[in-house]
PDB file of C-alpha atoms in Angstrom:
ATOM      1  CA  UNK A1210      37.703 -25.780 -24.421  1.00  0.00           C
ATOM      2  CA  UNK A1211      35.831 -23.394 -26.118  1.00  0.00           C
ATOM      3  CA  UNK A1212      37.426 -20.604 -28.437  1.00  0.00           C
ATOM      4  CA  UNK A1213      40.647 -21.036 -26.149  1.00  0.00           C
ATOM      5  CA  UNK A1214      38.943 -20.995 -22.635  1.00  0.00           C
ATOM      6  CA  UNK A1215      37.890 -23.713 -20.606  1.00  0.00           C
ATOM      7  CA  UNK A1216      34.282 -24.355 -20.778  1.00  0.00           C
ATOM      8  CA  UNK A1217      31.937 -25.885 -18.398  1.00  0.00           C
ATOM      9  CA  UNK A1218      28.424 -27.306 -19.182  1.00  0.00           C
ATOM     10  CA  UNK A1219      25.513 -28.449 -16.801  1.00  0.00           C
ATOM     11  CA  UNK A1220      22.581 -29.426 -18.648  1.00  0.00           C
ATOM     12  CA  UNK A1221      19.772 -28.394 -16.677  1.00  0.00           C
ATOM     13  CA  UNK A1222      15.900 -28.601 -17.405  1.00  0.00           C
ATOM     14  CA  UNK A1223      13.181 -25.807 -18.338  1.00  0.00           C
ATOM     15  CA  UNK A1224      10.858 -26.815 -15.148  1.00  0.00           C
ATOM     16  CA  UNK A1225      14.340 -25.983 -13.181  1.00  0.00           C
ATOM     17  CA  UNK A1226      15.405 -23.123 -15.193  1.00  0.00           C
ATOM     18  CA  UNK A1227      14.350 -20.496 -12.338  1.00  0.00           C
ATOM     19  CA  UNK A1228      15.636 -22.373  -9.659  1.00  0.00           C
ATOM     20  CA  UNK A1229      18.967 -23.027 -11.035  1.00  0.00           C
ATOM     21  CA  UNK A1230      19.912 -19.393 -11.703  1.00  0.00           C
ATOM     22  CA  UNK A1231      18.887 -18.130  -7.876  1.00  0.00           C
ATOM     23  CA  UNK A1232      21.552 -20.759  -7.521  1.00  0.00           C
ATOM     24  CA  UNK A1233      24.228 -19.848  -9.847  1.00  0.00           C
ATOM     25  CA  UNK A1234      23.332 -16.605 -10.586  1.00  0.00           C
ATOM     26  CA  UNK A1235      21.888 -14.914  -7.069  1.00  0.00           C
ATOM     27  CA  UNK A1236      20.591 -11.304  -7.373  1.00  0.00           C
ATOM     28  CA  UNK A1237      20.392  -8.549  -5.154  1.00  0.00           C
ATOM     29  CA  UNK A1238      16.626  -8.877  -3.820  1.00  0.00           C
ATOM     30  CA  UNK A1239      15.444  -5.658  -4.571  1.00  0.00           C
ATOM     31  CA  UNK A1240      15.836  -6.608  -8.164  1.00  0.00           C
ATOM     32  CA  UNK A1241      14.183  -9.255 -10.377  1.00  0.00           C
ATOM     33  CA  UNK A1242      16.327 -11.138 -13.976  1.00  0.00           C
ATOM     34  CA  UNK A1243      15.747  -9.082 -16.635  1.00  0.00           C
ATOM     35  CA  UNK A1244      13.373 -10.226 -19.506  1.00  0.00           C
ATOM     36  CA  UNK A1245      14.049  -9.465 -23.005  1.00  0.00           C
ATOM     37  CA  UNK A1246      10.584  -9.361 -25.603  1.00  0.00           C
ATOM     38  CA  UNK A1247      11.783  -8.758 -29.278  1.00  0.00           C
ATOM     39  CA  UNK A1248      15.292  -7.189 -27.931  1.00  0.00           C
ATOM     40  CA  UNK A1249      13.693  -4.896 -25.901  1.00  0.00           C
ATOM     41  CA  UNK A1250      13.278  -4.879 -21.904  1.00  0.00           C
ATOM     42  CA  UNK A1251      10.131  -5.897 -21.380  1.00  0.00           C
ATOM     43  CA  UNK A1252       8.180  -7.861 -18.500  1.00  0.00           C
ATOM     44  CA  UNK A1253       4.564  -8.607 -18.361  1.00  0.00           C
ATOM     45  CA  UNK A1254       3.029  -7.213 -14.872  1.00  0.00           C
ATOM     46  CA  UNK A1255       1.690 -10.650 -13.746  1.00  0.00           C
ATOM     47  CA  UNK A1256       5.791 -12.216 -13.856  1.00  0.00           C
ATOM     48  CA  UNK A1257       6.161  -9.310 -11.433  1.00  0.00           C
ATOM     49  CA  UNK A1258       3.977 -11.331  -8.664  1.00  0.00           C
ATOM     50  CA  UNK A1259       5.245 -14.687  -9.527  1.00  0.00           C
ATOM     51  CA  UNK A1260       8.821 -13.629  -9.813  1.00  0.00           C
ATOM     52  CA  UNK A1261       8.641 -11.439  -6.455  1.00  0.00           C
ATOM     53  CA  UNK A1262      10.355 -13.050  -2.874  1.00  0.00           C
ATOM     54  CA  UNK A1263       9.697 -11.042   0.025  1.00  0.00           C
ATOM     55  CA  UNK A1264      12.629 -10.359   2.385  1.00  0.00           C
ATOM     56  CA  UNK A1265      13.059  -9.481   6.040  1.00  0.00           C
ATOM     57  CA  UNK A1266      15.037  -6.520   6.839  1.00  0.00           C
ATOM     58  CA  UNK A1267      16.240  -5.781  10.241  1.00  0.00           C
ATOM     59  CA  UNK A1268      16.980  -2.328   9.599  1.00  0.00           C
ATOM     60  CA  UNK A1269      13.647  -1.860   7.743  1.00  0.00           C
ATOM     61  CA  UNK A1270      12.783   1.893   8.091  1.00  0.00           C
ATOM     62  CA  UNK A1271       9.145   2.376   8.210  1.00  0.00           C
ATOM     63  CA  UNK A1272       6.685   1.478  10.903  1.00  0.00           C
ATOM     64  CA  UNK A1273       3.686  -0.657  10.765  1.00  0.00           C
ATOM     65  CA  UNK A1274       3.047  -3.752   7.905  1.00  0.00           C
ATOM     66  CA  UNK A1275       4.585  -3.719   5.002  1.00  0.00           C
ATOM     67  CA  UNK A1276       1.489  -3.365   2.375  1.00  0.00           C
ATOM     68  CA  UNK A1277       3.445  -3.149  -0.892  1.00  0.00           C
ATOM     69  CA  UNK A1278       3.306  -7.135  -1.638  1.00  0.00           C
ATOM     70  CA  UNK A1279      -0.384  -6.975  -0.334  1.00  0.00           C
ATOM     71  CA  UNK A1280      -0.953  -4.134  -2.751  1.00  0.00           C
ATOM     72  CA  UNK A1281       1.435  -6.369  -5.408  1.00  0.00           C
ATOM     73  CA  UNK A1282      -1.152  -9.130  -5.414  1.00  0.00           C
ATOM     74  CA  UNK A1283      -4.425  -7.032  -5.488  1.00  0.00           C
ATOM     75  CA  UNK A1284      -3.054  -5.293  -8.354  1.00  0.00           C
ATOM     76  CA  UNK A1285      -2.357  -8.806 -10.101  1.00  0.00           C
ATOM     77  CA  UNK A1286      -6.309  -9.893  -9.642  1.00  0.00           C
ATOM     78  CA  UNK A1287      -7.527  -7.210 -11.502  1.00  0.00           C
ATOM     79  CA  UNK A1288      -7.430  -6.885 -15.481  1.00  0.00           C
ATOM     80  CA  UNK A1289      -3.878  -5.133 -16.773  1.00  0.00           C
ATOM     81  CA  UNK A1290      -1.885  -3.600 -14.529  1.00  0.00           C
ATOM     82  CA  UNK A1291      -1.235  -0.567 -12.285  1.00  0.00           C
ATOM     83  CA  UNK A1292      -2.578   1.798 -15.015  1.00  0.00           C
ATOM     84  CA  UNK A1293      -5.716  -0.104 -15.664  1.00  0.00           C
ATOM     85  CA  UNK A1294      -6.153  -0.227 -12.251  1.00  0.00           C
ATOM     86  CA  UNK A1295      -6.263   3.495 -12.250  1.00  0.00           C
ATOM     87  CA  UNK A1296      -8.316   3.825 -15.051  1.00  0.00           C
ATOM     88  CA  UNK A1297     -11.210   1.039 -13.400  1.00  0.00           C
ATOM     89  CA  UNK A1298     -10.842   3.100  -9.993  1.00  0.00           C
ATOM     90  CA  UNK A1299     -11.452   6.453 -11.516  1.00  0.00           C
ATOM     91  CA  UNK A1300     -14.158   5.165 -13.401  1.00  0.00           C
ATOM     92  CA  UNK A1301     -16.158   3.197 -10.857  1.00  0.00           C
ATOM     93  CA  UNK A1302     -15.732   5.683  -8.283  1.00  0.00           C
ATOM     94  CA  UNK A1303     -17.245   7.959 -10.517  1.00  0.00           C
ATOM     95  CA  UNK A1304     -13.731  10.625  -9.940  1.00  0.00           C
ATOM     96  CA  UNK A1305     -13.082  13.613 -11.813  1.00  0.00           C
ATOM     97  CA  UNK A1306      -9.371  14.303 -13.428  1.00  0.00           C
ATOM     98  CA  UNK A1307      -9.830  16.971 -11.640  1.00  0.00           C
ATOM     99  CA  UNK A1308     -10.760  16.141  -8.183  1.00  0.00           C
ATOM    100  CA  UNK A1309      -7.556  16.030  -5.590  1.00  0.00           C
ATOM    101  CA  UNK A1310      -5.174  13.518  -5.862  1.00  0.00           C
ATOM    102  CA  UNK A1311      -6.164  11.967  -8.766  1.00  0.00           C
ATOM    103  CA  UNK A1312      -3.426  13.404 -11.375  1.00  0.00           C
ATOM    104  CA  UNK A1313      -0.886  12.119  -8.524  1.00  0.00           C
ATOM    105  CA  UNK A1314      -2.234   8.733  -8.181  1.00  0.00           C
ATOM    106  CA  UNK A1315      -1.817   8.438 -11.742  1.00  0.00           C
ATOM    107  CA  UNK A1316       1.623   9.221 -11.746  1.00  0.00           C
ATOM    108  CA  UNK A1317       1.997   6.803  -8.671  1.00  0.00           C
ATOM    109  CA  UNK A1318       0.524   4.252 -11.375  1.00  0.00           C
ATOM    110  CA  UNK A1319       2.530   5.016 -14.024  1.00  0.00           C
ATOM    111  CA  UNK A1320       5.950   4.728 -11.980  1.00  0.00           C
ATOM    112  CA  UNK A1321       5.040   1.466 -10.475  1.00  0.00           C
ATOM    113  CA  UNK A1322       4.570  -0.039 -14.317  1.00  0.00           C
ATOM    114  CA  UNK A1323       7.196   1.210 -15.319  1.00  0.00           C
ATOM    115  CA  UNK A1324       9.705   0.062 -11.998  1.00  0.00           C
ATOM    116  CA  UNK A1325       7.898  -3.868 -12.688  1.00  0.00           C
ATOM    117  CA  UNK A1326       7.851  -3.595 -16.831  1.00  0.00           C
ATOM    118  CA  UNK A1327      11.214  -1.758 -17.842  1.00  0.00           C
ATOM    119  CA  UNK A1328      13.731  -1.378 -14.930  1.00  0.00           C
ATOM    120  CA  UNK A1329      12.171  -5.012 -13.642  1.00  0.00           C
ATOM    121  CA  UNK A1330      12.652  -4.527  -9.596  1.00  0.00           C
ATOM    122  CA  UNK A1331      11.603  -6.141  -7.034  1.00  0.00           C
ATOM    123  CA  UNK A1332       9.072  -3.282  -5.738  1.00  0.00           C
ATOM    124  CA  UNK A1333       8.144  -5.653  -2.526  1.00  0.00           C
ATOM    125  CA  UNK A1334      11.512  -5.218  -1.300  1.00  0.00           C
ATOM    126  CA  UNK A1335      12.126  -1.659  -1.635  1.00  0.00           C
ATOM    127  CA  UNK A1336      11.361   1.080   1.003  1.00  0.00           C
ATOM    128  CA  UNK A1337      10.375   3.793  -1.732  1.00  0.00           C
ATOM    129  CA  UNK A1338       7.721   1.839  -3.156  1.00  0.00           C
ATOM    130  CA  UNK A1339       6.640   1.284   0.046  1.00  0.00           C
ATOM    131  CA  UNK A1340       6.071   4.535   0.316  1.00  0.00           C
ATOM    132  CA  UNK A1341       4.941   5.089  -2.955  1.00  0.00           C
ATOM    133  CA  UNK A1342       2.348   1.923  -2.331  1.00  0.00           C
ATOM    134  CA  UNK A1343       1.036   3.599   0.997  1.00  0.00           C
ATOM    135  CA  UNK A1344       0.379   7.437  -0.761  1.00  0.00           C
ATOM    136  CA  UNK A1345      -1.265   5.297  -3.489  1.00  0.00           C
ATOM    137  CA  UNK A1346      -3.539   3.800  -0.645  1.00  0.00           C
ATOM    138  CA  UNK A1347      -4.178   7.103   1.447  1.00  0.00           C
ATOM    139  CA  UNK A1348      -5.186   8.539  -1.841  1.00  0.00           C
ATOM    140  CA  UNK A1349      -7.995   5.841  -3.011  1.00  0.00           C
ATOM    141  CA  UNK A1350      -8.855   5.773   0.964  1.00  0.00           C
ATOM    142  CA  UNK A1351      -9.998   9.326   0.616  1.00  0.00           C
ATOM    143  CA  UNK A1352     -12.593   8.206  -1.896  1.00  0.00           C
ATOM    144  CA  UNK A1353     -13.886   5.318   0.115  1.00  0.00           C
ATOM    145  CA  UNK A1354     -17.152   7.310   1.275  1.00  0.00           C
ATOM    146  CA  UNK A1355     -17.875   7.641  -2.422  1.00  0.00           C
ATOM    147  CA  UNK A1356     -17.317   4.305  -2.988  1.00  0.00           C
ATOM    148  CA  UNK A1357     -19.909   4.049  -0.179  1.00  0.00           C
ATOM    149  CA  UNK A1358     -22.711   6.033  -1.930  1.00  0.00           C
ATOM    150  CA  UNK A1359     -22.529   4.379  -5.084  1.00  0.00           C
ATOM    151  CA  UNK A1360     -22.809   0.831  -3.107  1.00  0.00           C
ATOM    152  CA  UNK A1361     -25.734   2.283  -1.655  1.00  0.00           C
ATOM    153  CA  UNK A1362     -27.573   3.838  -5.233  1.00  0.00           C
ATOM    154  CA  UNK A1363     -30.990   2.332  -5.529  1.00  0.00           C
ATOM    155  CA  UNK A1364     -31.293   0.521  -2.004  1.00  0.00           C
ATOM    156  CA  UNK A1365     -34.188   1.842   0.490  1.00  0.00           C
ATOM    157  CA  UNK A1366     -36.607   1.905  -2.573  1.00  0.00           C
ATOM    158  CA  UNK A1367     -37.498  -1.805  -1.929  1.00  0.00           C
ATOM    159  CA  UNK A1368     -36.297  -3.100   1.026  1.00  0.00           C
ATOM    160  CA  UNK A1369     -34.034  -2.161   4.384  1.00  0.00           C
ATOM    161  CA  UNK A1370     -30.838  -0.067   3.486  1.00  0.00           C
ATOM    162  CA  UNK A1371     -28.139  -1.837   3.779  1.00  0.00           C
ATOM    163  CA  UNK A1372     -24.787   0.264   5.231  1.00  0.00           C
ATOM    164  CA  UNK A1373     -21.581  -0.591   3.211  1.00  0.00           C
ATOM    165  CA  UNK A1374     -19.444  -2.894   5.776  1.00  0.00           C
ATOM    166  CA  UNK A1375     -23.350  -5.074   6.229  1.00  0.00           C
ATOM    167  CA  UNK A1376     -22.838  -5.591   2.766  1.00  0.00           C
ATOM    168  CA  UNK A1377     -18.817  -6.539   2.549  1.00  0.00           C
ATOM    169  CA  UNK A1378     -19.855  -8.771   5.850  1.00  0.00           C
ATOM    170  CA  UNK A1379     -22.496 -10.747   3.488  1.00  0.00           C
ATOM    171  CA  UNK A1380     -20.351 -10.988   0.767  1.00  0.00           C
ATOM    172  CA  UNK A1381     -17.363 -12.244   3.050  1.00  0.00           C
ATOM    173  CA  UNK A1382     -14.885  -9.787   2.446  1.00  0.00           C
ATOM    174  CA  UNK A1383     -13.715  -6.947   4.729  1.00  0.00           C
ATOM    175  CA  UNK A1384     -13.411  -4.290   2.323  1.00  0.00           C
ATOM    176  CA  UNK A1385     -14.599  -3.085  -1.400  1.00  0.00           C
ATOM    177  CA  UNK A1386     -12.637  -4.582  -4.351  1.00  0.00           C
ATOM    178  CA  UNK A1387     -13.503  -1.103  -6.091  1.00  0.00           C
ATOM    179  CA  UNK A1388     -10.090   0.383  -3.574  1.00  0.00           C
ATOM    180  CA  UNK A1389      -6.694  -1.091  -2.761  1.00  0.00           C
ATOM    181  CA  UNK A1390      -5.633  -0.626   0.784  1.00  0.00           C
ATOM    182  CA  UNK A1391      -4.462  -2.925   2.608  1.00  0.00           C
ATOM    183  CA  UNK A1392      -6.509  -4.190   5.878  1.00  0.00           C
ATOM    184  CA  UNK A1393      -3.438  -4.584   7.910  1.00  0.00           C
ATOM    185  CA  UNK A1394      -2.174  -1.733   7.295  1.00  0.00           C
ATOM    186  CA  UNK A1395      -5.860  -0.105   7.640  1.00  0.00           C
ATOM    187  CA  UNK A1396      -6.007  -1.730  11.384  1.00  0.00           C
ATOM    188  CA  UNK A1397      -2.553  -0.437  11.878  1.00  0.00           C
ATOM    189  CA  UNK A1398      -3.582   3.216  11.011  1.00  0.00           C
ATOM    190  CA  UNK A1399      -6.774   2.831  13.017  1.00  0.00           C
ATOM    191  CA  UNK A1400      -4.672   1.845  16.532  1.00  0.00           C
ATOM    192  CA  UNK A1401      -2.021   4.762  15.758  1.00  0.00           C
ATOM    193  CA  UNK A1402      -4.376   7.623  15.738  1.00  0.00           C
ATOM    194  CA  UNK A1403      -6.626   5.795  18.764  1.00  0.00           C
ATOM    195  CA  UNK A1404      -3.260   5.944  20.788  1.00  0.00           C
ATOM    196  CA  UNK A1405      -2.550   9.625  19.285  1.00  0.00           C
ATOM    197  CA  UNK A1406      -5.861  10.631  19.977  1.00  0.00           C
ATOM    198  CA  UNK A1407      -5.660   8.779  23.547  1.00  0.00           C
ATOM    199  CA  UNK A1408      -2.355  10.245  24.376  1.00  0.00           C
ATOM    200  CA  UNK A1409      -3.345  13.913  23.166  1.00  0.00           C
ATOM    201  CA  UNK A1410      -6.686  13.339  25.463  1.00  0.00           C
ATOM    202  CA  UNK A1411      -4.363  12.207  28.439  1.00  0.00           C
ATOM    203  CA  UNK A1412      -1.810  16.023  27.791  1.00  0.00           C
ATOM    204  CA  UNK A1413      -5.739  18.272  27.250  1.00  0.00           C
ATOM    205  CA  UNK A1414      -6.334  16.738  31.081  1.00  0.00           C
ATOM    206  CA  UNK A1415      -2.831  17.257  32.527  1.00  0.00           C
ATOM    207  CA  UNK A1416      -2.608  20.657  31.279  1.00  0.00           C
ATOM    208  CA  UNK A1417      -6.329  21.746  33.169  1.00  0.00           C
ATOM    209  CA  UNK A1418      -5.203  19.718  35.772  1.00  0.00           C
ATOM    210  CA  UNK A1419      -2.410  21.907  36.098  1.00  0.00           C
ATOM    211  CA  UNK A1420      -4.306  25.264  35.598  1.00  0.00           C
ATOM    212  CA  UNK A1421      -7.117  24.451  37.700  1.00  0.00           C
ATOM    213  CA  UNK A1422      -4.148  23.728  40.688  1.00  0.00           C
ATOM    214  CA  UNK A1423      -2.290  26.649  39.783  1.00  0.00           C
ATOM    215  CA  UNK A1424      -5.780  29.065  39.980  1.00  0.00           C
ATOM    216  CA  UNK A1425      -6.422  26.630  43.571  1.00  0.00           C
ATOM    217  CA  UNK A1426      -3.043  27.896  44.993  1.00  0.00           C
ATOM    218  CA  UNK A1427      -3.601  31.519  43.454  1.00  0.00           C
ATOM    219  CA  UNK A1428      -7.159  32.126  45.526  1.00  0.00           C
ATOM    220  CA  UNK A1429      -5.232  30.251  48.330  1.00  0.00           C
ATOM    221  CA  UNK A1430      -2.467  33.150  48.375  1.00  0.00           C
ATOM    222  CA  UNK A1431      -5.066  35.562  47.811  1.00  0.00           C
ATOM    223  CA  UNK A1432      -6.848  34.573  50.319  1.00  0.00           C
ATOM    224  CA  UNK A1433      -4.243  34.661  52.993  1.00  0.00           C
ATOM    225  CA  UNK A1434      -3.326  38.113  51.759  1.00  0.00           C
ATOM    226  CA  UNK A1435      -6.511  39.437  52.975  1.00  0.00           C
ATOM    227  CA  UNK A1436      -6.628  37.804  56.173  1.00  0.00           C
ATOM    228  CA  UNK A1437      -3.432  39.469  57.031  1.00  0.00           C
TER     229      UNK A1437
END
């Protein structure tokens, strides 16, 4: 008994701290346990990673991958967090403040910090930072010819030029660690316009298919016409 009400203990260790309040304690999964620094909400950006479990939905309402853990653990390689990233994007892409999209991919930044740092959710598991996530990506994808040029500054001068996926291929990676986009959700872009651009080619030849039989049966009438 403990000031009047009955009490119970379990003595549990640190190493199984985490584990035994998913048990006791289970949270909703689009959420993470809140962590306190000097009173104050606070969470350091790489507890975000560790912390975050990916769920299944079966109701999950966007097509293709999702990208946002993807994007979750690219963010965690590189030095501070979504902000910093920003900052070392802008900066080795060699982008204006002013140039489009970069005052919104800022503020794309600054609201995933603050979602993982202060309201501490669980952005994997969340369709609006999946969204968020994939404007984030379309924006930096939009620089990725610049990305390009600078790659290629000062090669030609002393040997072969080298194009920008020859030199990804030799460094074993598929893409440039100066942009965050996910590849599968790159390859799933590429196959949705092929089969847009497929199914848009298949309506041009229907529709002159059907004009060129429609002008066939018009000099066909016409040419009865005069007969008679």
């Amino acid at each position: 008994m403990y000031q009047g009400l009955e009490t119970f203990v379990e003595q549990v260790s640190i190493v199984d701290e985490k584990a035994w309040f998913n048990k006791r304690l289970p949270l909703d999964v689009r959420v993470q346990r809140v962590k306190l620094r000097h009173g104050a909400r606070c969470r350091d950006w790489r507890d975000t990673m560790e912390d975050s479990n990916v769920q299944a939905f079966p109701d999950w309402p966007l097509k293709g991958p999702r990208a946002a853990s993807w994007c979750i653990d690219y963010l965690n390689k590189q030095p501070g967090g979504p902000q910093d990233h920003h900052q070392l994007w802008k900066t080795q892409s060699k982008i204006q403040n002013s140039d489009w999209g970069i005052s919104e991919h800022d503020t794309l930044m600054q609201i995933l910090q603050h979602a993982s740092s202060y309201d501490q959710l669980d952005v994997c598991n969340l369709a609006s930072f999946e969204v968020l996530l994939r404007r984030a990506q379309t924006i930096e994808y939009c620089y990725i010819e610049k990305s390009r040029e600078i790659s290629n500054v000062g090669q030609g001068k002393f040997g072969p030029r080298l194009s920008f996926e020859e030199q990804t291929a030799f460094m074993g990676v598929v893409r440039s660690d100066m942009y965050m986009v996910a590849p599968a959700l790159l390859s799933h872009i590429k196959d949705t316009v092929k089969e847009d651009a497929e199914l848009s080619k298949n309506l041009r030849l229907a529709r002159e298919e059907r004009a060129n039989a429609n002008k066939a049966g018009n000099k066909n009438k016409n040419k009865k016409g005069d007969d008679e």
